[in-house]
mmCIF file of C-alpha atoms and ligand atoms in Angstrom:
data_model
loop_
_atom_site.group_PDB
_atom_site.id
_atom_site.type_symbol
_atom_site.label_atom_id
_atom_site.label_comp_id
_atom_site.label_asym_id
_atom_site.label_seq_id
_atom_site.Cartn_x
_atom_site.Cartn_y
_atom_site.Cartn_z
ATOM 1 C CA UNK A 84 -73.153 -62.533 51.683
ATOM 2 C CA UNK A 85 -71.881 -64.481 48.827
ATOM 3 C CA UNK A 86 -72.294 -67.622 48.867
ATOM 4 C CA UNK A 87 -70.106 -70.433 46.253
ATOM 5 C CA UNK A 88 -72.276 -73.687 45.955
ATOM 6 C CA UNK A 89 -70.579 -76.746 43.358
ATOM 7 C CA UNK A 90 -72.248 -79.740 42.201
ATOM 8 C CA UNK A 91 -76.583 -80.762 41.478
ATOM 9 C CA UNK A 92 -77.075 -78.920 44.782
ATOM 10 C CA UNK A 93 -75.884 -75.971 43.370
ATOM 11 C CA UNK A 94 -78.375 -76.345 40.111
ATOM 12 C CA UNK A 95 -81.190 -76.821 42.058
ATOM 13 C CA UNK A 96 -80.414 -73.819 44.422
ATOM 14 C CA UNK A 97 -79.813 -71.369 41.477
ATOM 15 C CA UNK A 98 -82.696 -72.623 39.790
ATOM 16 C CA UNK A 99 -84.859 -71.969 42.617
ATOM 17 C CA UNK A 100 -83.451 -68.301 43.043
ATOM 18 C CA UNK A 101 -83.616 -67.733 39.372
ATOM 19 C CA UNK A 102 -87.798 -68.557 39.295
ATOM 20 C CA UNK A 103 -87.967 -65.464 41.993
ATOM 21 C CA UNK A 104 -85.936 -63.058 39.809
ATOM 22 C CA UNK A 105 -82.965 -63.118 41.663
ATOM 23 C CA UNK A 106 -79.556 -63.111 39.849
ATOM 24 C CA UNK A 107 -76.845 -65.742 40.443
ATOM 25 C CA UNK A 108 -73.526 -65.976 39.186
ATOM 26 C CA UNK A 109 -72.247 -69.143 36.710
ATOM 27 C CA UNK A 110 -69.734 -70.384 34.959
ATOM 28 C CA UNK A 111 -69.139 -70.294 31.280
ATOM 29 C CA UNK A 112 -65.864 -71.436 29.543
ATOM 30 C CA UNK A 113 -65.258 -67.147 28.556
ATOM 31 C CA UNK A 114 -65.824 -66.060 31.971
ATOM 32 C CA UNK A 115 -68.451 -66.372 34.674
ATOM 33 C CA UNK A 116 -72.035 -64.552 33.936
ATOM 34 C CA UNK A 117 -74.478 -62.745 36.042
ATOM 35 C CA UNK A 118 -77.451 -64.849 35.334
ATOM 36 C CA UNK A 119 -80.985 -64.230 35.189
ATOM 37 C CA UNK A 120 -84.587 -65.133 33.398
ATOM 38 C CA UNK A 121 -83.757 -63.634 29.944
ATOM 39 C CA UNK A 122 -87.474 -63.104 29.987
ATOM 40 C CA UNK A 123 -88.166 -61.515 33.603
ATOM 41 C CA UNK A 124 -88.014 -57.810 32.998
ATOM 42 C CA UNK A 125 -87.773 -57.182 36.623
ATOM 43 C CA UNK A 126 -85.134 -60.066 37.311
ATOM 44 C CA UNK A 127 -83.188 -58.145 34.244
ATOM 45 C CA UNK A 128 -83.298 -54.802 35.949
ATOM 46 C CA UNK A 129 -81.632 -56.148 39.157
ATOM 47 C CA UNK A 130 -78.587 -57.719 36.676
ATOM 48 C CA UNK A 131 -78.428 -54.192 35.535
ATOM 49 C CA UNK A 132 -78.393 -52.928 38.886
ATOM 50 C CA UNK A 133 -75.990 -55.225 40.970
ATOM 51 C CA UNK A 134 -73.414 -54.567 37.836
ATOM 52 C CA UNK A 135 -74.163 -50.579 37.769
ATOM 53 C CA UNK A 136 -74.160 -51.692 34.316
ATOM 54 C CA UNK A 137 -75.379 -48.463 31.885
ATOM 55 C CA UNK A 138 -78.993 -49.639 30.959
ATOM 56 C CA UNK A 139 -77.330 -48.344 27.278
ATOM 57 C CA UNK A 140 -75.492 -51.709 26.943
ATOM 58 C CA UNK A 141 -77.193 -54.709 25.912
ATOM 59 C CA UNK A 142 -77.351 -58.428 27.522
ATOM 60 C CA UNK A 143 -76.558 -61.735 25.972
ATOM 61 C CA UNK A 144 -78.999 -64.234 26.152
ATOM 62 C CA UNK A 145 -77.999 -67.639 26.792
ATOM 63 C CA UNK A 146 -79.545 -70.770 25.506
ATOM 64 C CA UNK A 147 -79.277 -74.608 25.967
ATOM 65 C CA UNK A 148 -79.544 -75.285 22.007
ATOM 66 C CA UNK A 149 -81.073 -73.719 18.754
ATOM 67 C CA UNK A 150 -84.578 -74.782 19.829
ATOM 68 C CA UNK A 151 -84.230 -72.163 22.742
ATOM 69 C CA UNK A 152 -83.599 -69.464 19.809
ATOM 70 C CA UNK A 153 -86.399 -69.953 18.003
ATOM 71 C CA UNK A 154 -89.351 -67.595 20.463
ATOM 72 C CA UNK A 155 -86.538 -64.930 20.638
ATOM 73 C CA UNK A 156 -85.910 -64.010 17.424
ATOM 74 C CA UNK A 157 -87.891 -62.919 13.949
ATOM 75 C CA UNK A 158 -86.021 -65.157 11.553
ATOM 76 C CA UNK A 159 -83.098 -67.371 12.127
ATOM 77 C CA UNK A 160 -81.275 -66.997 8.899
ATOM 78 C CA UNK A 161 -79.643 -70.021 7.279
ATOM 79 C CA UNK A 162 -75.951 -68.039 7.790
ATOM 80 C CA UNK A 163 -77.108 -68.434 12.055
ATOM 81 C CA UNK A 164 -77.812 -72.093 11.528
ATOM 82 C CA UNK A 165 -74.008 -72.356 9.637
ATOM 83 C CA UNK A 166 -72.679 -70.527 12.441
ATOM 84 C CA UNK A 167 -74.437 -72.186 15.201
ATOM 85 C CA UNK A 168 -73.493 -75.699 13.340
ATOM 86 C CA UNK A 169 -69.951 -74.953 13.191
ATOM 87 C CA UNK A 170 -69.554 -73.440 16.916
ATOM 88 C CA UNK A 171 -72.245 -73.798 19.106
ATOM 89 C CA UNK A 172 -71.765 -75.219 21.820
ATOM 90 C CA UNK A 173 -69.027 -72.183 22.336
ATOM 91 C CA UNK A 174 -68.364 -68.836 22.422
ATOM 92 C CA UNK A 175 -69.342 -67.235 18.994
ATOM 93 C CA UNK A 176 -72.546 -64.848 20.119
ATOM 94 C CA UNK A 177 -74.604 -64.269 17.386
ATOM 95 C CA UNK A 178 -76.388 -60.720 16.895
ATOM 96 C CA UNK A 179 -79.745 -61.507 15.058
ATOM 97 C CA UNK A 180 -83.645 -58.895 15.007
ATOM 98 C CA UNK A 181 -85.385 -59.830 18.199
ATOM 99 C CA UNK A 182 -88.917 -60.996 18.548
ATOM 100 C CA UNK A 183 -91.598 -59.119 20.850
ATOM 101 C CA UNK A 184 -90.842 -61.709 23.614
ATOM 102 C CA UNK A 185 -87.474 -60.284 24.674
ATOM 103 C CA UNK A 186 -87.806 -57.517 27.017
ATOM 104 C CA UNK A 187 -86.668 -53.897 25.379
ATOM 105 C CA UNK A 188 -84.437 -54.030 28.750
ATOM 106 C CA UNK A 189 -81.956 -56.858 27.791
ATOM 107 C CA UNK A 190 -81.564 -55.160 24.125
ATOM 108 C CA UNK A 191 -80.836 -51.671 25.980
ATOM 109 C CA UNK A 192 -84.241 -50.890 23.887
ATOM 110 C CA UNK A 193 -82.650 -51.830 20.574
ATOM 111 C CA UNK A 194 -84.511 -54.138 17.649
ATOM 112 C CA UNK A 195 -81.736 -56.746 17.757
ATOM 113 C CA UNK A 196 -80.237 -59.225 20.492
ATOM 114 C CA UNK A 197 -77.545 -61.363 21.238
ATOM 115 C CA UNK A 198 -77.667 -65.132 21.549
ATOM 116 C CA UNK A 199 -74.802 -67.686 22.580
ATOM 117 C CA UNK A 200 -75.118 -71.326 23.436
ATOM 118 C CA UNK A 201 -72.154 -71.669 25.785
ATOM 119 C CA UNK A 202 -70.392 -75.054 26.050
ATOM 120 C CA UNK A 203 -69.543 -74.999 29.882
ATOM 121 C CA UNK A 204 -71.140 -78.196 30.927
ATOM 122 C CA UNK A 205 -72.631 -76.438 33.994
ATOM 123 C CA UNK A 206 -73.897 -73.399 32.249
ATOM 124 C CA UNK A 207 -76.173 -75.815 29.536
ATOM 125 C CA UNK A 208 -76.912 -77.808 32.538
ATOM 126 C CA UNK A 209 -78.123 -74.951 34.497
ATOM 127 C CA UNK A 210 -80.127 -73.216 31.337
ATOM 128 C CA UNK A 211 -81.585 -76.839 30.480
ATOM 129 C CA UNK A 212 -83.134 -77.277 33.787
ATOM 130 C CA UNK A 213 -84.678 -73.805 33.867
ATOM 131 C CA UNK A 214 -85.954 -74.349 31.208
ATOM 132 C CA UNK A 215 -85.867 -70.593 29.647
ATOM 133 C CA UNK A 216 -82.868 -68.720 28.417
ATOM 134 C CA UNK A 217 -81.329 -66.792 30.580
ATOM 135 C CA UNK A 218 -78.996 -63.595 30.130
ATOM 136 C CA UNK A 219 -75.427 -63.791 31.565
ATOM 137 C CA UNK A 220 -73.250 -60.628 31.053
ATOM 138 C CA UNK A 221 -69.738 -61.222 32.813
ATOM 139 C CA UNK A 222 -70.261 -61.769 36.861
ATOM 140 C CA UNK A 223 -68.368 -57.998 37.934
ATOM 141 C CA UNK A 224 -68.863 -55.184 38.529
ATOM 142 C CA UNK A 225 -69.377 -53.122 35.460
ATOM 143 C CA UNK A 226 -65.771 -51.577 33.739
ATOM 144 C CA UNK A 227 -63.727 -54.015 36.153
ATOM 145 C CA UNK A 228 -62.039 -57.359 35.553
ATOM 146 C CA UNK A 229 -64.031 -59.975 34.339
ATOM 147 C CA UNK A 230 -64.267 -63.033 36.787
ATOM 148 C CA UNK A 231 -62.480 -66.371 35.396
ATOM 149 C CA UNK A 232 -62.977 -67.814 38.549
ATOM 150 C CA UNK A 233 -65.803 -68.443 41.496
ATOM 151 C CA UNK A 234 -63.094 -66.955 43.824
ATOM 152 C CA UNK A 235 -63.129 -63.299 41.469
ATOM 153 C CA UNK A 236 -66.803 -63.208 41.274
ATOM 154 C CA UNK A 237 -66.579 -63.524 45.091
ATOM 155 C CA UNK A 238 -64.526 -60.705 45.158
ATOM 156 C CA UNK A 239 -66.407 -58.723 42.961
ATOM 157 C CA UNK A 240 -69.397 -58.890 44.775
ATOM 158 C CA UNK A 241 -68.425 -59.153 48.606
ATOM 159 C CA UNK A 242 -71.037 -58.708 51.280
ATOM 160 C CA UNK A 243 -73.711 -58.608 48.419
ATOM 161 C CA UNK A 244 -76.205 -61.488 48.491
ATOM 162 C CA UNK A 245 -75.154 -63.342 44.905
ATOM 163 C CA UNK A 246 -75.255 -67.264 44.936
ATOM 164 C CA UNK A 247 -72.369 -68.419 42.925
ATOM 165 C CA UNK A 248 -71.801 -71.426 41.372
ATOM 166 C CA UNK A 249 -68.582 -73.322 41.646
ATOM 167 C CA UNK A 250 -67.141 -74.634 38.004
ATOM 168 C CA UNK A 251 -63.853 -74.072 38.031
ATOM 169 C CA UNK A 252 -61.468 -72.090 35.925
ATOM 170 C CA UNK A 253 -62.885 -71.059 32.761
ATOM 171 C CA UNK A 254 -61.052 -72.448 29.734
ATOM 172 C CA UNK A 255 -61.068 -69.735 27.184
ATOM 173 C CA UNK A 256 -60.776 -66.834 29.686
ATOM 174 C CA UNK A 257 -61.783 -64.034 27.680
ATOM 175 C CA UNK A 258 -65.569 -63.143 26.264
ATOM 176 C CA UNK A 259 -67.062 -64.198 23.520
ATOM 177 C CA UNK A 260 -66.270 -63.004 19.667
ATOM 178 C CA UNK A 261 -69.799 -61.257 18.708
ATOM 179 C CA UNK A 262 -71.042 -61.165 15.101
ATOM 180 C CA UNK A 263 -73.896 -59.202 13.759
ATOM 181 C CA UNK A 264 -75.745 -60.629 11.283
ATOM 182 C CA UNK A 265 -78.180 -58.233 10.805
ATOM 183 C CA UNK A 266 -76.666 -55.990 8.417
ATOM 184 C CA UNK A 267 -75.782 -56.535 4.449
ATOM 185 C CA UNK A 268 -73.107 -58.236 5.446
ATOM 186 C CA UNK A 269 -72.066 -60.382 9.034
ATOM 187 C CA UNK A 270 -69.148 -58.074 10.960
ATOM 188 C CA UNK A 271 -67.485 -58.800 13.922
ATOM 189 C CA UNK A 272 -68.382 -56.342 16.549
ATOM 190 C CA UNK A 273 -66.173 -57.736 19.650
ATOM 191 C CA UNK A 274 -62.938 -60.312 18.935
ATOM 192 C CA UNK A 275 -62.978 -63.422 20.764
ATOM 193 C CA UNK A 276 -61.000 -66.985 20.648
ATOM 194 C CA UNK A 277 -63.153 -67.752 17.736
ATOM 195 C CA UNK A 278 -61.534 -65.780 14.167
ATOM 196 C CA UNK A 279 -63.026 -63.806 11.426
ATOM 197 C CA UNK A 280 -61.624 -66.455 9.103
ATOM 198 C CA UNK A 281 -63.133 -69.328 10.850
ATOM 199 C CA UNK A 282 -65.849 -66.996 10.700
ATOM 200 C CA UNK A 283 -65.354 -66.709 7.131
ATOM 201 C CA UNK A 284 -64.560 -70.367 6.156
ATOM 202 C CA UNK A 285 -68.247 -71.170 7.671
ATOM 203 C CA UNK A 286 -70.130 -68.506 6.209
ATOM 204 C CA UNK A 287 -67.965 -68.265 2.540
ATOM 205 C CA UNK A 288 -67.578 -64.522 3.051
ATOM 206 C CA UNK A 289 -64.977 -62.190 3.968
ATOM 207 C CA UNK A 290 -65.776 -60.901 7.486
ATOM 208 C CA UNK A 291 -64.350 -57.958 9.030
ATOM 209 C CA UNK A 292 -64.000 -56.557 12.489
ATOM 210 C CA UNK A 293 -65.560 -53.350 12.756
ATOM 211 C CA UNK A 294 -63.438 -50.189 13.296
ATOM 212 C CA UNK A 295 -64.241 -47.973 16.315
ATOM 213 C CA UNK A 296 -65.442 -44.725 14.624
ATOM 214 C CA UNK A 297 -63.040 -41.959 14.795
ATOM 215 C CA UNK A 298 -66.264 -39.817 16.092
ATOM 216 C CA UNK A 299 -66.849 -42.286 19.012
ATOM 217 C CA UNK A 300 -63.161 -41.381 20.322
ATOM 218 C CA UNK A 301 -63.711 -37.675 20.034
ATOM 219 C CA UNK A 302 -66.737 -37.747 21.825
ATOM 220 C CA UNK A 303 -64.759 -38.885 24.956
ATOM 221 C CA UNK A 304 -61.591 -38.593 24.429
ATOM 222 C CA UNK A 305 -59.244 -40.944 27.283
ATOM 223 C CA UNK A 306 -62.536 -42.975 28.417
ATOM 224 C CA UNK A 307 -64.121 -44.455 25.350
ATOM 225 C CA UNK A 308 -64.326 -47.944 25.918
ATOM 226 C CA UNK A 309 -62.264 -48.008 29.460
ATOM 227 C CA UNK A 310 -63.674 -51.567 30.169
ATOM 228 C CA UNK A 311 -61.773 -54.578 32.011
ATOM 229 C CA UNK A 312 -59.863 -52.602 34.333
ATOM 230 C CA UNK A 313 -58.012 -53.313 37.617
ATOM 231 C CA UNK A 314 -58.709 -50.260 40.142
ATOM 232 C CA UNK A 315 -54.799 -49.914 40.011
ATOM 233 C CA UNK A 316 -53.409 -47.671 37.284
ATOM 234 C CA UNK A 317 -52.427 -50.272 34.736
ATOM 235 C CA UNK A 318 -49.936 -49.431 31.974
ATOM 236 C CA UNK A 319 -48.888 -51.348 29.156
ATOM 237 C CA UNK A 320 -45.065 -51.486 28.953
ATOM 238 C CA UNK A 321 -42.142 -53.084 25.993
ATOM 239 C CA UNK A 322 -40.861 -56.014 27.074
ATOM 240 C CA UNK A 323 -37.288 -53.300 27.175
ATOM 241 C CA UNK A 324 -39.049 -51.840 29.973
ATOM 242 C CA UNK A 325 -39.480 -54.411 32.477
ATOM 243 C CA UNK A 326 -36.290 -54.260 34.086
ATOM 244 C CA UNK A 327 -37.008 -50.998 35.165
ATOM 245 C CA UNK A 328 -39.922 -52.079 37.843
ATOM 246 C CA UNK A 329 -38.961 -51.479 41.256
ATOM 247 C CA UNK A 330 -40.828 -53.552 44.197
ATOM 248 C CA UNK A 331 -43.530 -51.201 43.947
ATOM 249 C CA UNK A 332 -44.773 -52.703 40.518
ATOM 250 C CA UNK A 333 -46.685 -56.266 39.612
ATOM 251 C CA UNK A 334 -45.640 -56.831 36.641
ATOM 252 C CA UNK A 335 -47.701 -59.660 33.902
ATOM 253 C CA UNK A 336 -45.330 -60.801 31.333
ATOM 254 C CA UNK A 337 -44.791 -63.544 29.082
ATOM 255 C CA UNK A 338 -41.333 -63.340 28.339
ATOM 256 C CA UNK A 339 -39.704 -63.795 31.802
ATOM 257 C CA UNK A 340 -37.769 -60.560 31.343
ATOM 258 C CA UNK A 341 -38.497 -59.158 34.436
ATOM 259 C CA UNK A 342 -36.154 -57.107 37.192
ATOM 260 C CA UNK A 343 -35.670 -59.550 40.155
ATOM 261 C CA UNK A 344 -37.313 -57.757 42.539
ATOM 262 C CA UNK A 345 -40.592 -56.496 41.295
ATOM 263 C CA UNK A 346 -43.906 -59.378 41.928
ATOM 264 C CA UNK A 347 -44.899 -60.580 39.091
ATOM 265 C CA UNK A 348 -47.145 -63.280 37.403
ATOM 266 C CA UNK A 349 -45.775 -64.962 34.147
ATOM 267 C CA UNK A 350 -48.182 -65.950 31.632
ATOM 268 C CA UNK A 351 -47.709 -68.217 28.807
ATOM 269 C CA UNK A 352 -46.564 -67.598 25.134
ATOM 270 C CA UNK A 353 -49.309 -68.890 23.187
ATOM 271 C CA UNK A 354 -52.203 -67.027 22.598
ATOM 272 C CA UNK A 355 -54.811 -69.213 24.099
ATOM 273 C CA UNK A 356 -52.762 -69.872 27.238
ATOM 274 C CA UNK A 357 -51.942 -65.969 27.807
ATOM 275 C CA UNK A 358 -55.806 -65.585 26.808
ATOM 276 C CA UNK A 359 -56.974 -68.435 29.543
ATOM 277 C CA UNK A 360 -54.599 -66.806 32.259
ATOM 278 C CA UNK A 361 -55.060 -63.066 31.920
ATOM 279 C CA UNK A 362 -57.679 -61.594 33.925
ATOM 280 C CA UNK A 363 -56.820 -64.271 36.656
ATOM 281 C CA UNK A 364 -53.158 -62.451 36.481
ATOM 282 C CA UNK A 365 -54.907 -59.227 36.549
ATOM 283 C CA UNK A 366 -56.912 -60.448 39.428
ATOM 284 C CA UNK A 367 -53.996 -60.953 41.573
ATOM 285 C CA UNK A 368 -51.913 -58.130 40.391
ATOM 286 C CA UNK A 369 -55.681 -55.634 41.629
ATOM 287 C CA UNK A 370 -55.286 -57.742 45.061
ATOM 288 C CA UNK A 371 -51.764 -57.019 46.109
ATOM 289 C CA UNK A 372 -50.105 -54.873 47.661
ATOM 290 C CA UNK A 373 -48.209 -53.174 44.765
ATOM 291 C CA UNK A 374 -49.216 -49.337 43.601
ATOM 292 C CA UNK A 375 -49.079 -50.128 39.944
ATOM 293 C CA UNK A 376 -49.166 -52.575 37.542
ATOM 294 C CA UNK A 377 -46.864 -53.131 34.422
ATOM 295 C CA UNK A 378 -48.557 -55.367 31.523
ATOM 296 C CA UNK A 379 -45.783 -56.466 29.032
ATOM 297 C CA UNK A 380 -47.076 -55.725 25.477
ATOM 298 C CA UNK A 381 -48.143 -59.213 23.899
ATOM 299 C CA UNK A 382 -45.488 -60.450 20.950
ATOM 300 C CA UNK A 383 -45.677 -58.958 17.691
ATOM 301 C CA UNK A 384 -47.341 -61.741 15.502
ATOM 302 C CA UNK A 385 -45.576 -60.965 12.392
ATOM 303 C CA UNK A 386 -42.642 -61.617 14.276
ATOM 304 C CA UNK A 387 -41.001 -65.548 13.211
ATOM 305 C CA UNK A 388 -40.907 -66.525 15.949
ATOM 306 C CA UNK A 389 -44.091 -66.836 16.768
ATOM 307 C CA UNK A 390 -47.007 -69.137 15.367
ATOM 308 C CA UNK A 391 -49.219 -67.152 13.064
ATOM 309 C CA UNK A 392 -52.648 -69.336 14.154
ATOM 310 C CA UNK A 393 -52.351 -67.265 17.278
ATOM 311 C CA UNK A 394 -52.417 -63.965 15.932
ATOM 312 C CA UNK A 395 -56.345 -63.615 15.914
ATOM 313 C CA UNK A 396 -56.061 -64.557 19.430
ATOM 314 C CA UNK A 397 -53.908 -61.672 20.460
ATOM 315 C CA UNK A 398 -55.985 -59.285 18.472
ATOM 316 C CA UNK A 399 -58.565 -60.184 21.088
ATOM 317 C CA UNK A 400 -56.151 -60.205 24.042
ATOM 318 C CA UNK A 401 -55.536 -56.383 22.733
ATOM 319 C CA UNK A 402 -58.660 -55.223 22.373
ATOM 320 C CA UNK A 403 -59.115 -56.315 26.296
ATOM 321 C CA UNK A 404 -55.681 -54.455 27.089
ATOM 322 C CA UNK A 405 -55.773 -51.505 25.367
ATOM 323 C CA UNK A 406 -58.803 -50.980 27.540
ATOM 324 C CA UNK A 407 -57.923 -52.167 30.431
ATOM 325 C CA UNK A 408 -54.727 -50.118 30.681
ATOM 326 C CA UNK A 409 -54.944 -46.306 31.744
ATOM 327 C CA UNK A 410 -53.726 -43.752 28.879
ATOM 328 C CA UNK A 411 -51.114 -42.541 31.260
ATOM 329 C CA UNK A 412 -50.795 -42.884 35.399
HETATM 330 P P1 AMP B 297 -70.632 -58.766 28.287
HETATM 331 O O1 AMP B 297 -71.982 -59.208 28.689
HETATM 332 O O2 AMP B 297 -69.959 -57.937 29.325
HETATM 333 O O3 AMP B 297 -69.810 -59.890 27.740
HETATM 334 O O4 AMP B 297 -70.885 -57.803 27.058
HETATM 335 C C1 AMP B 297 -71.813 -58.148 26.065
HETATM 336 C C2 AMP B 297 -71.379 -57.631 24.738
HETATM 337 O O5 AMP B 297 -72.315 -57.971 23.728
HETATM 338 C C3 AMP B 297 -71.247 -56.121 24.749
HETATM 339 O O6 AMP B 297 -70.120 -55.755 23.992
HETATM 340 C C4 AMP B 297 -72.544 -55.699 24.082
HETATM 341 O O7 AMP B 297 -72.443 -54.431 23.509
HETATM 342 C C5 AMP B 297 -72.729 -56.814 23.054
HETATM 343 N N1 AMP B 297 -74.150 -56.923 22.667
HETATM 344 C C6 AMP B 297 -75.141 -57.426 23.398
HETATM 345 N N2 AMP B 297 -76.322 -57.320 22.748
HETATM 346 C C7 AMP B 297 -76.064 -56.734 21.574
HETATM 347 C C8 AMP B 297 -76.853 -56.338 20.461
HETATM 348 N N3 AMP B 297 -78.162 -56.520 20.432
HETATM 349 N N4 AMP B 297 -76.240 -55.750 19.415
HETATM 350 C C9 AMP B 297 -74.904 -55.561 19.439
HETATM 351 N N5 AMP B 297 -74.093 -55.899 20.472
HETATM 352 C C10 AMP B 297 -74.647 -56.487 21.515
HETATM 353 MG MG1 MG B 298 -68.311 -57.584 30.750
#
């Protein structure tokens, strides 16, 4: 059974399940994590295996501060102490050549790994007290919705034995932007709240976000990177196309332009909000009663109307919904 514990009861509890390799679910402010001993080979393979998470995809590792970093990697570069400066506590993950200590299972048996200090005050209270980092891919089952709540976690993982901990609503609501600095130059590999030009400003480079290879699509064409998906077909619709969904249809929109008679959730306009409240939409949309679900199309940014700041914002909202919906029904 899951179980949802809140407060220093909770610490202590997950601490003591985490020193016999069992994983428990926490909060961070991106989404919740699957947590475990970053260094516990075995405790890593159960992550793996209460996700169904391909062993091919690599874990972050979550620390308390820079001193955690230190054992894990070969050399942390001045550019990772400007980015760490700059954002750490938060959720910039930073991709950087791993030292011998970090199990080949956590890097999906690669020579570099991931490292964020997360700002949720429970998350650095939890990895503080343990004392070790400890990884924390999103609490879900692998290629659904990622949890933004205790409640979705709980979901998620019913009639499995997880210990959750309760910290409420997670404030950014969508994972972490990832940047790889172990290349000739740092790239963006996954979008987040936090921009390439912040990323830029810090570091006094251009950054870019890397472009899914044309060959990666071929390979599997329809599935590559189906990720963050409701087990309802999910289609992204024009906001012109709302008023076409019958009772059948939960429909997530922003603009309010929605036929009267079709459920629906209505997010907010700017980015951050719509970023804070999606997968909780999603979450309710997956748990209803409707047979499909309509996502209205975020607004264009270069459209006037709208505040420019938030355009890096729904670049990352996309790259989560152009996933997350099915090609066609
Ligand atoms: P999640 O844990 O679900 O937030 O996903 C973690 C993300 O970090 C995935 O997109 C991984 O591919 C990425 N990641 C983790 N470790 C590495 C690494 N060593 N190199 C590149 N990407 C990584
Ligand atoms: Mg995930």
């Amino acid at each position: 059974m899951t179980e949802i514990l809140e407060g220093p009861e909770a610490i202590v509890a997950a601490i003591a399940r985490l020193g016999l390799g069992q994983p428990i679910a926490f909060p961070t402010e991106t989404v919740y994590g699957l947590g475990a001993d970053a260094l516990d080979n075995d405790a890593v393979e159960r992550v793996f295996a209460l996700k169904g998470r391909p062993t091919t995809n690599p874990l972050i590792v979550h620390v308390a501060g820079c001193e955690m970093v230190d054992e894990l990697v070969e050399e942390w570069s001045s550019d990772a102490q400007k980015l760490a400066d700059a954002f750490w506590p938060g959720s910039l993950t930073l991709v950087l050549n791993k030292s011998e200590l970090v199990p080949d299972i956590v890097t999906a048996g690669g020579p570099t790994v991931a490292i964020r200090c997360p700002s949720h005050p429970m998350a650095l209270g939890l990895i503080e007290s343990y004392g070790k980092p400890i990884v924390g891919p999103s609490a879900n089952p692998s290629g659904w919705i990622s949890p933004t709540t205790a409640d979705h976690v709980a979901r998620g993982f019913a009639g499995q034995d997880v210990l959750i901990l309760e910290g409420g609503a997670c404030r950014a609501g969508i994972e972490s932007t990832v940047v790889d600095l172990t290349g000739d130059a740092p790239i963006v590999l996954r979008p987040g709240v936090i921009s390439t030009d912040q990323i830029s400003k810090v570091l006094g480079v251009d950054v870019q976000i890397k472009q899914h290879q044309d060959e990666d699509i071929a390979r599997s064409p329809g599935t590559t990177g189906a990720h963050y998906q409701p087990a309802k077909p999910t289609l992204l619709k024009e906001t012109a196309e709302l008023g076409a969904a019958g009772p059948d249809i939960y429909v997530i929109s922003w603009s309010g332009d929605v036929a009267d008679d079709a459920r629906s959730s209505s997010l907010p306009e700017d980015a951050a909000g719509y970023a804070r409240g999606l997968y909780n939409a999603m979450h309710e949309a997956d748990a209803s009663d409707a047979s499909q679900i309509w996502i209205e199309r975020p607004p264009k940014t270069d459209d006037e109307n709208h505040n420019q700041e938030d355009a890096p914002i729904w670049h990352a909202v996309m790259e989560r919904l152009n996933r997350a919906c099915h090609p066609t029904v």
